[in-house]
PDB file of C-alpha atoms in Angstrom:
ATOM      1  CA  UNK A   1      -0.983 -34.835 -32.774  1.00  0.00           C
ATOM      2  CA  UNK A   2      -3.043 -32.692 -30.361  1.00  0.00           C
ATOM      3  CA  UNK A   3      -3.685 -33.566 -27.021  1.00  0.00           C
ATOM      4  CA  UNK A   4      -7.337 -33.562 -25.375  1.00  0.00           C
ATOM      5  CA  UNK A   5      -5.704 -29.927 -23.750  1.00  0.00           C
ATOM      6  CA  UNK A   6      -5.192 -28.015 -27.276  1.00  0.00           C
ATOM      7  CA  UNK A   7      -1.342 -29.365 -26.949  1.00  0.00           C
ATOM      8  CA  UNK A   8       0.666 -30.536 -30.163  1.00  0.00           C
ATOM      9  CA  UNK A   9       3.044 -33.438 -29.132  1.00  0.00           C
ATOM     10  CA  UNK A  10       6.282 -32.909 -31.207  1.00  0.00           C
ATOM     11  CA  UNK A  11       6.581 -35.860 -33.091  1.00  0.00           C
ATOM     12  CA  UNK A  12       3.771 -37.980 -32.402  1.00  0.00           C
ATOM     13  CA  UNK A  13       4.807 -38.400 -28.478  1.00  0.00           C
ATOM     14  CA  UNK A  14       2.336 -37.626 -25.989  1.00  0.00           C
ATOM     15  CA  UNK A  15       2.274 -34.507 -24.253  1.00  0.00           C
ATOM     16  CA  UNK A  16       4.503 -33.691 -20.865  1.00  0.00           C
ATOM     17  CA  UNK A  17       2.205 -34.802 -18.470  1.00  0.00           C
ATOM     18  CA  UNK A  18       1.315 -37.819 -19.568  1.00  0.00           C
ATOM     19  CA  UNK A  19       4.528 -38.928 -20.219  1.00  0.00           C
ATOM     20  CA  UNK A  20       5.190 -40.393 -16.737  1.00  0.00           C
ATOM     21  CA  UNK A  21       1.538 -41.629 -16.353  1.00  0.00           C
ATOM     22  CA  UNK A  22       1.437 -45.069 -14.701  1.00  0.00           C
ATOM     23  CA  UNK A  23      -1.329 -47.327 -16.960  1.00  0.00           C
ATOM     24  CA  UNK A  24      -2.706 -49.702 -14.771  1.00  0.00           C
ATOM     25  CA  UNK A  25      -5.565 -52.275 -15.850  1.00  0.00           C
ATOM     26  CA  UNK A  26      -8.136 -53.319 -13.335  1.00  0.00           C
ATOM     27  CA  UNK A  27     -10.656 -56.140 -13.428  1.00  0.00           C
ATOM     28  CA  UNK A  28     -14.249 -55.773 -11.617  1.00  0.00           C
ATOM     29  CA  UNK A  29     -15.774 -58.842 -11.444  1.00  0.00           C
ATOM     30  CA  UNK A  30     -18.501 -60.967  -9.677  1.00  0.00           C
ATOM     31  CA  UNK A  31     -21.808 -62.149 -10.091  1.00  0.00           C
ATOM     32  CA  UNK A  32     -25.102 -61.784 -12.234  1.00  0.00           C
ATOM     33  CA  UNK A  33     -26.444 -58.218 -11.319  1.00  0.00           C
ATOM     34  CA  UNK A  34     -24.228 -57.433  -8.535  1.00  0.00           C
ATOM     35  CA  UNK A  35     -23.091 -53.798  -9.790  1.00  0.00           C
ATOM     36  CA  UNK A  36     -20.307 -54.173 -11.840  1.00  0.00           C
ATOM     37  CA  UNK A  37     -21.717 -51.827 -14.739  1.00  0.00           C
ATOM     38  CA  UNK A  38     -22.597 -49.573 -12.036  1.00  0.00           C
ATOM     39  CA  UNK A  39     -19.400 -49.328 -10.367  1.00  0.00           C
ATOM     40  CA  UNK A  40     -17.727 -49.041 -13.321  1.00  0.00           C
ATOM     41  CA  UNK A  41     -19.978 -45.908 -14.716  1.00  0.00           C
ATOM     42  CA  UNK A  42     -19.580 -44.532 -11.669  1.00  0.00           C
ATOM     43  CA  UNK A  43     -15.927 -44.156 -11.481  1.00  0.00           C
ATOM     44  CA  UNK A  44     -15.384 -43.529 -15.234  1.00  0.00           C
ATOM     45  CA  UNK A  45     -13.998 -40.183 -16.229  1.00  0.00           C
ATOM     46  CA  UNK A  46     -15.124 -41.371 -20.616  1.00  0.00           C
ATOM     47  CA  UNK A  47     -18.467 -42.415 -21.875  1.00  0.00           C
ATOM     48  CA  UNK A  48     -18.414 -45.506 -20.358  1.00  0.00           C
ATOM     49  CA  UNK A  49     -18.176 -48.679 -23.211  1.00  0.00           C
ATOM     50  CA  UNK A  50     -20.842 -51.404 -21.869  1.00  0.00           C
ATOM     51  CA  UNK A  51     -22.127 -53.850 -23.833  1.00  0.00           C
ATOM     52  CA  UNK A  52     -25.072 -54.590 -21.910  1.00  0.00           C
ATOM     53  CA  UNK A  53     -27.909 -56.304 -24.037  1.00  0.00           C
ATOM     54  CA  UNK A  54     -31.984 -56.486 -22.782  1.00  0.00           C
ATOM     55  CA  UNK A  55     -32.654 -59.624 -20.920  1.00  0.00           C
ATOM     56  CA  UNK A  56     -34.900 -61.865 -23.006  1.00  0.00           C
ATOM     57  CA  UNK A  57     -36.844 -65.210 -22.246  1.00  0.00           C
ATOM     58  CA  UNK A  58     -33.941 -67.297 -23.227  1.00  0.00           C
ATOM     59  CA  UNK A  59     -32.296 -65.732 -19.664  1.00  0.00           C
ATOM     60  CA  UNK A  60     -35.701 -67.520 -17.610  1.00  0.00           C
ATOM     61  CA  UNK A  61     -34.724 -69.789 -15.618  1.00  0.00           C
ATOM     62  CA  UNK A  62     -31.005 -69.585 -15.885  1.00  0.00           C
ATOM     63  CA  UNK A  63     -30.368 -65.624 -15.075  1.00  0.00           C
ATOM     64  CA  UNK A  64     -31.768 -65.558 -11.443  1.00  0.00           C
ATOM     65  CA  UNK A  65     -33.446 -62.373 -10.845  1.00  0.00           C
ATOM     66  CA  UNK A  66     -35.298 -63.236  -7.840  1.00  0.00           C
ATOM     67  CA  UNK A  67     -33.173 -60.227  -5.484  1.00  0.00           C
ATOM     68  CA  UNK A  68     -32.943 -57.780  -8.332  1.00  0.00           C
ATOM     69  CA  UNK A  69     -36.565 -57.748  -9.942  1.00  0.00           C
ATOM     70  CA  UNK A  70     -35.708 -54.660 -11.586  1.00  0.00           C
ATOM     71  CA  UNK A  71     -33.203 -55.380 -13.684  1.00  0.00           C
ATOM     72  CA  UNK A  72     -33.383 -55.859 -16.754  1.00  0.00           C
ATOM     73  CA  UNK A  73     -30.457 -55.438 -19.025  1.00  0.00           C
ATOM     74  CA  UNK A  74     -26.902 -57.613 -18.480  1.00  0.00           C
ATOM     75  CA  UNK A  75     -23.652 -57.581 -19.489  1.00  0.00           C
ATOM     76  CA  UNK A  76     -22.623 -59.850 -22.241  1.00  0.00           C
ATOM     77  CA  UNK A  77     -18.702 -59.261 -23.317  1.00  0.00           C
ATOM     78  CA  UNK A  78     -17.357 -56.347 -20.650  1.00  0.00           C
ATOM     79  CA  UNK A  79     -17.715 -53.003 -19.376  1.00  0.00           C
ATOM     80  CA  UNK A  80     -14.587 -50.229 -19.837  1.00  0.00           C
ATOM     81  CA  UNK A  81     -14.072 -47.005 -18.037  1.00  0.00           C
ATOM     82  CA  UNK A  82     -11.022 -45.072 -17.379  1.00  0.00           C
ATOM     83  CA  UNK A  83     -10.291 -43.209 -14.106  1.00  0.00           C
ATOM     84  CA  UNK A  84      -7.331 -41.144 -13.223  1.00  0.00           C
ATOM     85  CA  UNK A  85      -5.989 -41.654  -9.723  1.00  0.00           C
ATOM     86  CA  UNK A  86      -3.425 -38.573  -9.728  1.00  0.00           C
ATOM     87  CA  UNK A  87      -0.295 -36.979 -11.858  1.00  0.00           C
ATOM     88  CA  UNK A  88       1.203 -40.380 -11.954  1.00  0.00           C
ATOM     89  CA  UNK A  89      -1.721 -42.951 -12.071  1.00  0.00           C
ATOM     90  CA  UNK A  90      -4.433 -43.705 -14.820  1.00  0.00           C
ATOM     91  CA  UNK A  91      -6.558 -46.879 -14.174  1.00  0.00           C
ATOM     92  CA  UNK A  92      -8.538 -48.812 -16.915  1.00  0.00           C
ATOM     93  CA  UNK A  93     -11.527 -50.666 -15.772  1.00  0.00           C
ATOM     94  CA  UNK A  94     -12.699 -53.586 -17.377  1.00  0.00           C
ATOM     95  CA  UNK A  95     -16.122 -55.092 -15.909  1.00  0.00           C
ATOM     96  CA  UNK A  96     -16.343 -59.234 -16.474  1.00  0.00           C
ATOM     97  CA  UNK A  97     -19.941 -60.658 -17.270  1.00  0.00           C
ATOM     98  CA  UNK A  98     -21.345 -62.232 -14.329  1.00  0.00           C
ATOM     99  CA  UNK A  99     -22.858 -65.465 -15.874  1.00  0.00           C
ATOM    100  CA  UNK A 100     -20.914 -68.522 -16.042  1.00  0.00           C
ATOM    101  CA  UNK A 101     -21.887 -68.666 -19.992  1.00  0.00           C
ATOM    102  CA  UNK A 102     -19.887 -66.179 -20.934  1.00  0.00           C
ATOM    103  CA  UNK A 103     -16.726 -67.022 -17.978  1.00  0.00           C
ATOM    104  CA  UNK A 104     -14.533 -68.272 -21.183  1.00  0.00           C
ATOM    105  CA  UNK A 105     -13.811 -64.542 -21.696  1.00  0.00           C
ATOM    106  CA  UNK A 106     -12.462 -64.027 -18.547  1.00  0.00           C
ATOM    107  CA  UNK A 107      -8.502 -65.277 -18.810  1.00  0.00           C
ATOM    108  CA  UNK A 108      -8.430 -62.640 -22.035  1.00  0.00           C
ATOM    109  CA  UNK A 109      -9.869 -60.056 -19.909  1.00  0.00           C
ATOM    110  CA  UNK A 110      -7.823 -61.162 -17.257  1.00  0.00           C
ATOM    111  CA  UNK A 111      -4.093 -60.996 -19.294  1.00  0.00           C
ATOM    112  CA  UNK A 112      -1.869 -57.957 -17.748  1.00  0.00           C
ATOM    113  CA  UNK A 113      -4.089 -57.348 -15.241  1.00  0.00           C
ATOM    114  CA  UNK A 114      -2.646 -56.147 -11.745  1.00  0.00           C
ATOM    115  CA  UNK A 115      -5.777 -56.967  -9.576  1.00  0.00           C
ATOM    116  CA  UNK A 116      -9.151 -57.311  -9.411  1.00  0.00           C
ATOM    117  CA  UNK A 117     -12.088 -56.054  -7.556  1.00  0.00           C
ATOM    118  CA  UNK A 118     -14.554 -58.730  -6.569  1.00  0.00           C
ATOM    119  CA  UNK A 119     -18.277 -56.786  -5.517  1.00  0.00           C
ATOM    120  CA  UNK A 120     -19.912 -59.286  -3.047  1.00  0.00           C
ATOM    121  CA  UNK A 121     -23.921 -59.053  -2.299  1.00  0.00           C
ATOM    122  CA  UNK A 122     -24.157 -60.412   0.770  1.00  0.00           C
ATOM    123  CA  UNK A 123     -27.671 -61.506  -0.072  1.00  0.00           C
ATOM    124  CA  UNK A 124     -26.637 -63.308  -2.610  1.00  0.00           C
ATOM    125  CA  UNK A 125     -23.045 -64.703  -1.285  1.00  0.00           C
ATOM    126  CA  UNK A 126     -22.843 -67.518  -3.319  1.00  0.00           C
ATOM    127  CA  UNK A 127     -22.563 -65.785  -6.402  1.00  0.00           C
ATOM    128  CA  UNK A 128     -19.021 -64.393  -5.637  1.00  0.00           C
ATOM    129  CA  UNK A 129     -17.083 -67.822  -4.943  1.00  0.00           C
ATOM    130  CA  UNK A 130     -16.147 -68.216  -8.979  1.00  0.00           C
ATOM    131  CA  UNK A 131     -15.033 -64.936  -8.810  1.00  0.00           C
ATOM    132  CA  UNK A 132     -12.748 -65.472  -5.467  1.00  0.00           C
ATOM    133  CA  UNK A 133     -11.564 -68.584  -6.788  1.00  0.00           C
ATOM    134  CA  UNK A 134     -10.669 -67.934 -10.240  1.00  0.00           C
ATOM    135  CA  UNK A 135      -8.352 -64.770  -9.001  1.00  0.00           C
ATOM    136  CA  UNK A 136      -6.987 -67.051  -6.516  1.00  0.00           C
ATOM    137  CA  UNK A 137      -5.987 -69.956  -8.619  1.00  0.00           C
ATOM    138  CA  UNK A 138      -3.923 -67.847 -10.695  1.00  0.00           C
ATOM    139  CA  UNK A 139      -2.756 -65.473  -8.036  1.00  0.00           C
ATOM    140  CA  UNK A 140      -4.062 -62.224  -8.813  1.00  0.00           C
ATOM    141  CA  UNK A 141      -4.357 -59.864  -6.269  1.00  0.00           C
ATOM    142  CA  UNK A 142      -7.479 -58.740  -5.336  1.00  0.00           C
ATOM    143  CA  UNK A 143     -10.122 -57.258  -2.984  1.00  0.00           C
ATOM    144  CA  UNK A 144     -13.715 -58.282  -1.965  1.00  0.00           C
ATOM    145  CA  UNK A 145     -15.904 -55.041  -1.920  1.00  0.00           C
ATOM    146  CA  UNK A 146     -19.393 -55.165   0.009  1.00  0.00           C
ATOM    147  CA  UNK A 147     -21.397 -53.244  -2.427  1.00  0.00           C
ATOM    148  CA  UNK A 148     -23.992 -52.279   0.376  1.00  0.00           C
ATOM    149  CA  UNK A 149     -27.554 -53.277  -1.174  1.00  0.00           C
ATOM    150  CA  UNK A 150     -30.539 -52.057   1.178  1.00  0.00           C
ATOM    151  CA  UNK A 151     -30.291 -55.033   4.592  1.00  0.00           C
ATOM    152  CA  UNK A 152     -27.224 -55.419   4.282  1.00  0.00           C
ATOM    153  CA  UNK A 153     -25.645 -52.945   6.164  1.00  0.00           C
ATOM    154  CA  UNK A 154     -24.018 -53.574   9.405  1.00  0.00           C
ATOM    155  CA  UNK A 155     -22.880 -57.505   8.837  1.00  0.00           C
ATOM    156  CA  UNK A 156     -19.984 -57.892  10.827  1.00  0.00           C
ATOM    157  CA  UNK A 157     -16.762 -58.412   8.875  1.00  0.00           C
ATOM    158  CA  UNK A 158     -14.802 -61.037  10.419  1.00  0.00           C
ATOM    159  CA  UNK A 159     -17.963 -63.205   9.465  1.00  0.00           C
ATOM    160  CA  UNK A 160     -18.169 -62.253   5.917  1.00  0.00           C
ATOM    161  CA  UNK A 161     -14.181 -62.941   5.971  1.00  0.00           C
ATOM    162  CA  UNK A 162     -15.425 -66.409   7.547  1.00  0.00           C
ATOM    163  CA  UNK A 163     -17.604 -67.007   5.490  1.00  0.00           C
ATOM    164  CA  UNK A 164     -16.001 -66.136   2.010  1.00  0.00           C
ATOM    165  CA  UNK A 165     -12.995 -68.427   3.050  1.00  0.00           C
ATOM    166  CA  UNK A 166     -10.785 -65.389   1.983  1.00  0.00           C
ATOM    167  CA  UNK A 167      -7.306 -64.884   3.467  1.00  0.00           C
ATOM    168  CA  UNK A 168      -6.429 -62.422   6.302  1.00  0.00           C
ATOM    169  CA  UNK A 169      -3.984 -60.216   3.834  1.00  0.00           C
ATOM    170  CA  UNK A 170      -6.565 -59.818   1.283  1.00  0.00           C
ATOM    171  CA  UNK A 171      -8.485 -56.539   1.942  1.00  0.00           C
ATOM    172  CA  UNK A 172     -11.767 -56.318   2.819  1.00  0.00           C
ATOM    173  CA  UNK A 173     -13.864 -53.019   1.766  1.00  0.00           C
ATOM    174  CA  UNK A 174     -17.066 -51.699   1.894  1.00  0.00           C
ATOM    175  CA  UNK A 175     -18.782 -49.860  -1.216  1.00  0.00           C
ATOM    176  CA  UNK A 176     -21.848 -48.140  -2.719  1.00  0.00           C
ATOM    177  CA  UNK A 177     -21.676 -49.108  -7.027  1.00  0.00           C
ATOM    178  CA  UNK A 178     -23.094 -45.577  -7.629  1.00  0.00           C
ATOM    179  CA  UNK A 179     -20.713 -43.452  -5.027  1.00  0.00           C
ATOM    180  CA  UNK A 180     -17.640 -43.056  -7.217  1.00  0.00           C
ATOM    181  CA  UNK A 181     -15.813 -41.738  -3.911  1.00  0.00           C
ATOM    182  CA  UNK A 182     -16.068 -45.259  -2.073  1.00  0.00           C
ATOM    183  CA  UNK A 183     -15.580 -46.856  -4.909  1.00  0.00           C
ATOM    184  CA  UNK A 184     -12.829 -44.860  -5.832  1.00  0.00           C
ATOM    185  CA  UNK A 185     -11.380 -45.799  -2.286  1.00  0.00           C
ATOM    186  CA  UNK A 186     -11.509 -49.408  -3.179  1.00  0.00           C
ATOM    187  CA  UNK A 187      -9.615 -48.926  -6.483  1.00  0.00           C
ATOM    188  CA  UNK A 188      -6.287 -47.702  -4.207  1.00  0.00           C
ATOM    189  CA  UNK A 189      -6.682 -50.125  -1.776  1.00  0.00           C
ATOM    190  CA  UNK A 190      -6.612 -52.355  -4.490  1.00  0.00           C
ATOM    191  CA  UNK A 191      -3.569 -50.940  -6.048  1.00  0.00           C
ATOM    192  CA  UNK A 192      -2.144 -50.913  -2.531  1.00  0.00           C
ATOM    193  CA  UNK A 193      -2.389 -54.501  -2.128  1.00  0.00           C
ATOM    194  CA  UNK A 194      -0.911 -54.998  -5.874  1.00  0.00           C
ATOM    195  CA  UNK A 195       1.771 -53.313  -5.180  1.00  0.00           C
ATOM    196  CA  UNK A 196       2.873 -54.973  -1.909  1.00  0.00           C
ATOM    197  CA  UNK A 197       1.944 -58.369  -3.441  1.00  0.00           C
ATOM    198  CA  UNK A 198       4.480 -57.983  -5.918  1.00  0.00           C
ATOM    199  CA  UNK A 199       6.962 -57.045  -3.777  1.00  0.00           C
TER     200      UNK A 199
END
């Protein structure tokens, strides 16, 4: 076998330095059009795999698109990526479809996950409470990230806290979907708080 590098692995095994690499798996989720493709292209260090399919009339009336006029495509099984943190840490990214319809997916998605990242548009709160509360029932660690669409800058956090009904200990972050350092900022914060959850 030959490593991405040029390196044969004696025997089949990987090469040195990724013997010791920590696989993590990471869920992003939250609602219809709220970045989670985005985030997840951002950060992604592969081709991204999305599965994103054009909107068609059958999504009128049930796929609101009032906030997000332009947008036209949505996600319909998952998004993956893969991003490596450092020597010892490799995370796998998979993005959940927003719309309820396709929510049975979510606890096989979910299965050996060691967090999640929930991406909140504040002008469009609503939208993240199945998110919130399906990682909460079944105590997964997670954060809420702010992806910062234009007006929504500046909203004081301790409201948004308030107003998400989310506990003190669960970390609160602010990101831009397309800035892979922010979001890559959330992502260890994120492992942070998985890490001291366990423990």
């Amino acid at each position: 076998m030959v490593s991405a590098h040029g390196e044969r692995a004696v025997g089949g095994a990987p090469p040195a330095e990724h013997r010791n690499l920590l696989p993590l798996k990471i869920l992003v989720a939250g609602g219809f059009g709220v970045g989670k493709t985005t985030l997840v292209g951002a950060l992604s260090e592969v081709p991204p795999l999305s599965t994103e399919q054009r909107m068609t009339s059958l999504s009128d009336g049930v796929d609101d698109t009032s906030i997000v006029p332009d947008k036209t495509t949505t996600t319909v099984a998952m998004d993956f990526g893969r991003v490596t943190i450092d020597d010892a840490l490799v995370l796998y990214l998979f993005g959940t479809p927003g719309q309820s319809r396709f929510w049975f997916m979510w606890d096989e998605l979910a299965r050996g996950a060691v967090g999640a990242v929930v991406l909140v548009d504040l002008r469009r709160i609503d939208d993240c409470f199945a998110a919130i509360d399906y990682f909460e029932n079944r105590g997964v660690p997670f954060v809420v990230a702010l992806n910062e669409f234009p007006g929504t800058q500046g909203v004081d956090d301790d409201l948004v806290r308030d107003a998400l009904a989310v506990p003190e200990g669960c970390p609160l972050v602010h990101v831009d979907a397309r800035d892979d350092a922010s979001c890559t900022r959330a992502l260890i914060t994120l492992v942070e708080h998985a890490l001291a959850h366990s423990g």
